[in-house]
Amino acid sequence: MSDALIRVQAADFGYGKTSILKGVNLAIEAGEFLGILGPNGAGKTTLFRGLLGLIRPMAGSLERGATRVGYVPQQEKLDPAWPLSVLEIIKMGLAHRVTKTDRANAHANLERVGLGDRARATFSQLSGGQRQRVLIARALMGSPEVLFLDEPTSGVDRPNQMLIMKLLQELNDEGRGPAILIVAHELELLAKPATGALWVDEGTVTRLDKEKFAGGSGIEALFEARHKKVTS
Amino acid sequence: MIAELTIGGMPFSLIWELFGYSILAALVCGLAAPLVGSFLLVRRTGFYGITLPQFAAAGIAFGFAILPWWSQHFGDILHPVDSGDESHLALGYHMQWAGLFTLVGLLSMTLAARKKSGNETGIMAAAFAIASAATILLAQASAEGDIFISSLLSGEILTIDSHEFRLLAYTLGLVAIGLVAFRREFTQVSYDPELARVLGRKPLVWEGALMLAVGATVSAAVMTVGPVVIFGLLVIPPLAARGFAGSMGQFLLLSSLIGGLSALGGVWTSFHYDWPLGPSLIAFSALFLLPSMVGVGRK
């Protein structure tokens, strides 16, 4: 077995007794930057949650080589009623008691996402783009080998979308940083940084290489074919 | 010579001698209950703060209703022949029913909330109405129960003795220390349970611990200070503090501070105007809602 960060073999993923994805085979290697793409309702979130370990495979196997995982949820899932400071949000990214070193890391990670001056601000009062960058800084607290991001550019204006993708590209550092798995709808945003994509449709997962994906035409053809199937 | 402090014409030394435990109980509740209420409020389960104390009161009333049967089988709890420690026994008896009913109510409401049927608020309101009616009906089954429950419901807390105070102080003290010490863990599993799972935490265990803290606080407080005081202190101080807190740490601190000041203000108001202590405390705490009502504080 190669030293894949995550290896999935003949796995079915779903909820209850209903499997949504069947016979998934894939390996996530160190330094990869993969988009998880597909039509609405095709099972992108199911794959994402499966790889993240939030749901177990109903059949087959999932092996984790990576022990440190970072997670960036959709910010809409987080209740704005909580009076949490940016620093409190960042420290949430740790599973252990906060140490002096962690406090220094929290500030360093905030600097890294360009929000070093907002440590004492209230999280819910930040703009959507700033909140997303704080959540990325939080995910970095555990020095992850794989970073999972669930639609980090949704509900964010264009300049902030570009900023977030640029930040992720810098973190990935051309494969020297953590592997990145990102659910996204904006294909053009992924074209530059991503090294490939996982196309989810009709219960299957297909890996697309950089050439097919980056040009955009391959994805467009897949979307087009899907659209025809639904409407014909 | 320094003049002695008097409230409502009564020397404070005499007030302390006669009602010291009641004043301390009000202060303990004022400082600790808002910590529990803060978590209930931000988890959008503030209604628990109103409904659960009513479940506890129904439990106490149920205990009185079955007292003849209980005494016949397990001995006289309220008037033991061979024991000089009757208050302790009675307290334990009331506590078991208050605790049991609170836990049943808590479990039922948690399960209803997990179903996400959209009727959660309605279910809690119905539970409150049913528990209130059950409290009154069950209390009427015994004369002693009727007097005890009337006193609890009116918030007349001046008769608290050392046993009741110790039960309250130990329970709420433990809950407060636990909530403050593990506030990051409780916050994480409540705010972002998926992240908690990714990091290897067990949200169900932490949720269970939080619910246990809520149940213990409500049971012990209803037994001693009554449902009105505890549901007021669970809800009002956090609501007043919410608009002024920029972090969870500040929120907990401010809530507790407002609760503590409400207790002290309530004691003063009660003795100055000769009002019942419980309602005076809640009326005083309501003053802290004024700034947020007129738009002062954070958005």
PDB file of C-alpha atoms in Angstrom, chain A residues 49 52 54 69 71 73 77-85 88-89 91-98 122-123 125 138, chain B residues 39 42-44 181-182 184-188 190-192 194-195 197-199 201 242 245-249 251 298-299:
ATOM      1  CA  ARG A  49     -18.612  13.699   4.945  1.00  0.00           C
ATOM      2  CA  LEU A  52     -13.937  13.411   6.598  1.00  0.00           C
ATOM      3  CA  LEU A  54     -18.434  11.959   9.741  1.00  0.00           C
ATOM      4  CA  VAL A  69      -7.309  16.775   9.704  1.00  0.00           C
ATOM      5  CA  TYR A  71     -12.242  21.108   8.750  1.00  0.00           C
ATOM      6  CA  PRO A  73     -17.690  24.010   7.535  1.00  0.00           C
ATOM      7  CA  LYS A  77     -24.212  26.293   9.555  1.00  0.00           C
ATOM      8  CA  LEU A  78     -22.772  28.325  12.430  1.00  0.00           C
ATOM      9  CA  ASP A  79     -25.320  30.132  14.573  1.00  0.00           C
ATOM     10  CA  PRO A  80     -24.636  33.912  14.720  1.00  0.00           C
ATOM     11  CA  ALA A  81     -26.427  34.105  18.099  1.00  0.00           C
ATOM     12  CA  TRP A  82     -23.264  32.902  19.872  1.00  0.00           C
ATOM     13  CA  PRO A  83     -21.209  35.807  21.248  1.00  0.00           C
ATOM     14  CA  LEU A  84     -17.852  34.331  20.285  1.00  0.00           C
ATOM     15  CA  SER A  85     -14.678  36.304  19.754  1.00  0.00           C
ATOM     16  CA  GLU A  88     -12.372  31.812  20.824  1.00  0.00           C
ATOM     17  CA  ILE A  89     -13.350  30.505  17.387  1.00  0.00           C
ATOM     18  CA  LYS A  91      -8.987  28.006  19.735  1.00  0.00           C
ATOM     19  CA  MET A  92     -11.939  25.738  18.999  1.00  0.00           C
ATOM     20  CA  GLY A  93      -9.744  24.101  16.362  1.00  0.00           C
ATOM     21  CA  LEU A  94      -7.785  22.325  19.094  1.00  0.00           C
ATOM     22  CA  ALA A  95      -8.779  19.045  20.727  1.00  0.00           C
ATOM     23  CA  HIS A  96      -6.571  19.622  23.750  1.00  0.00           C
ATOM     24  CA  ARG A  97      -6.302  22.310  26.440  1.00  0.00           C
ATOM     25  CA  VAL A  98      -4.933  25.593  25.089  1.00  0.00           C
ATOM     26  CA  THR A 122     -16.796  39.369  17.626  1.00  0.00           C
ATOM     27  CA  PHE A 123     -16.963  36.635  14.994  1.00  0.00           C
ATOM     28  CA  GLN A 125     -19.808  40.959  13.281  1.00  0.00           C
ATOM     29  CA  ARG A 138      -9.092  27.691  12.927  1.00  0.00           C
TER      30      ARG A 138
ATOM     31  CA  PHE B  39     -25.759  27.994  27.449  1.00  0.00           C
ATOM     32  CA  VAL B  42     -27.289  30.565  22.904  1.00  0.00           C
ATOM     33  CA  ARG B  43     -28.313  26.992  22.123  1.00  0.00           C
ATOM     34  CA  ARG B  44     -31.775  28.459  21.444  1.00  0.00           C
ATOM     35  CA  ALA B 181     -13.664  24.892  33.607  1.00  0.00           C
ATOM     36  CA  PHE B 182     -15.002  23.123  30.518  1.00  0.00           C
ATOM     37  CA  ARG B 184     -14.502  25.637  25.672  1.00  0.00           C
ATOM     38  CA  GLU B 185     -15.574  22.006  25.313  1.00  0.00           C
ATOM     39  CA  PHE B 186     -19.254  22.768  25.997  1.00  0.00           C
ATOM     40  CA  THR B 187     -19.110  25.667  23.556  1.00  0.00           C
ATOM     41  CA  GLN B 188     -17.396  23.621  20.851  1.00  0.00           C
ATOM     42  CA  SER B 190     -22.831  23.020  21.031  1.00  0.00           C
ATOM     43  CA  TYR B 191     -21.638  25.504  18.412  1.00  0.00           C
ATOM     44  CA  ASP B 192     -19.984  23.174  15.900  1.00  0.00           C
ATOM     45  CA  GLU B 194     -19.229  18.298  13.426  1.00  0.00           C
ATOM     46  CA  LEU B 195     -15.879  19.920  14.162  1.00  0.00           C
ATOM     47  CA  ARG B 197     -16.455  14.920  16.023  1.00  0.00           C
ATOM     48  CA  VAL B 198     -13.663  15.524  13.510  1.00  0.00           C
ATOM     49  CA  LEU B 199     -11.368  16.383  16.428  1.00  0.00           C
ATOM     50  CA  ARG B 201     -14.708  14.491  20.779  1.00  0.00           C
ATOM     51  CA  ARG B 242     -26.053  39.091  25.593  1.00  0.00           C
ATOM     52  CA  ALA B 245     -20.724  40.538  25.460  1.00  0.00           C
ATOM     53  CA  GLY B 246     -18.095  40.327  22.748  1.00  0.00           C
ATOM     54  CA  SER B 247     -16.972  36.830  23.682  1.00  0.00           C
ATOM     55  CA  MET B 248     -18.287  33.730  25.404  1.00  0.00           C
ATOM     56  CA  GLY B 249     -16.013  34.449  28.392  1.00  0.00           C
ATOM     57  CA  PHE B 251     -20.994  36.586  28.293  1.00  0.00           C
ATOM     58  CA  ARG B 298     -23.918  45.485  20.535  1.00  0.00           C
ATOM     59  CA  LYS B 299     -26.161  44.651  17.605  1.00  0.00           C
TER      60      LYS B 299
END
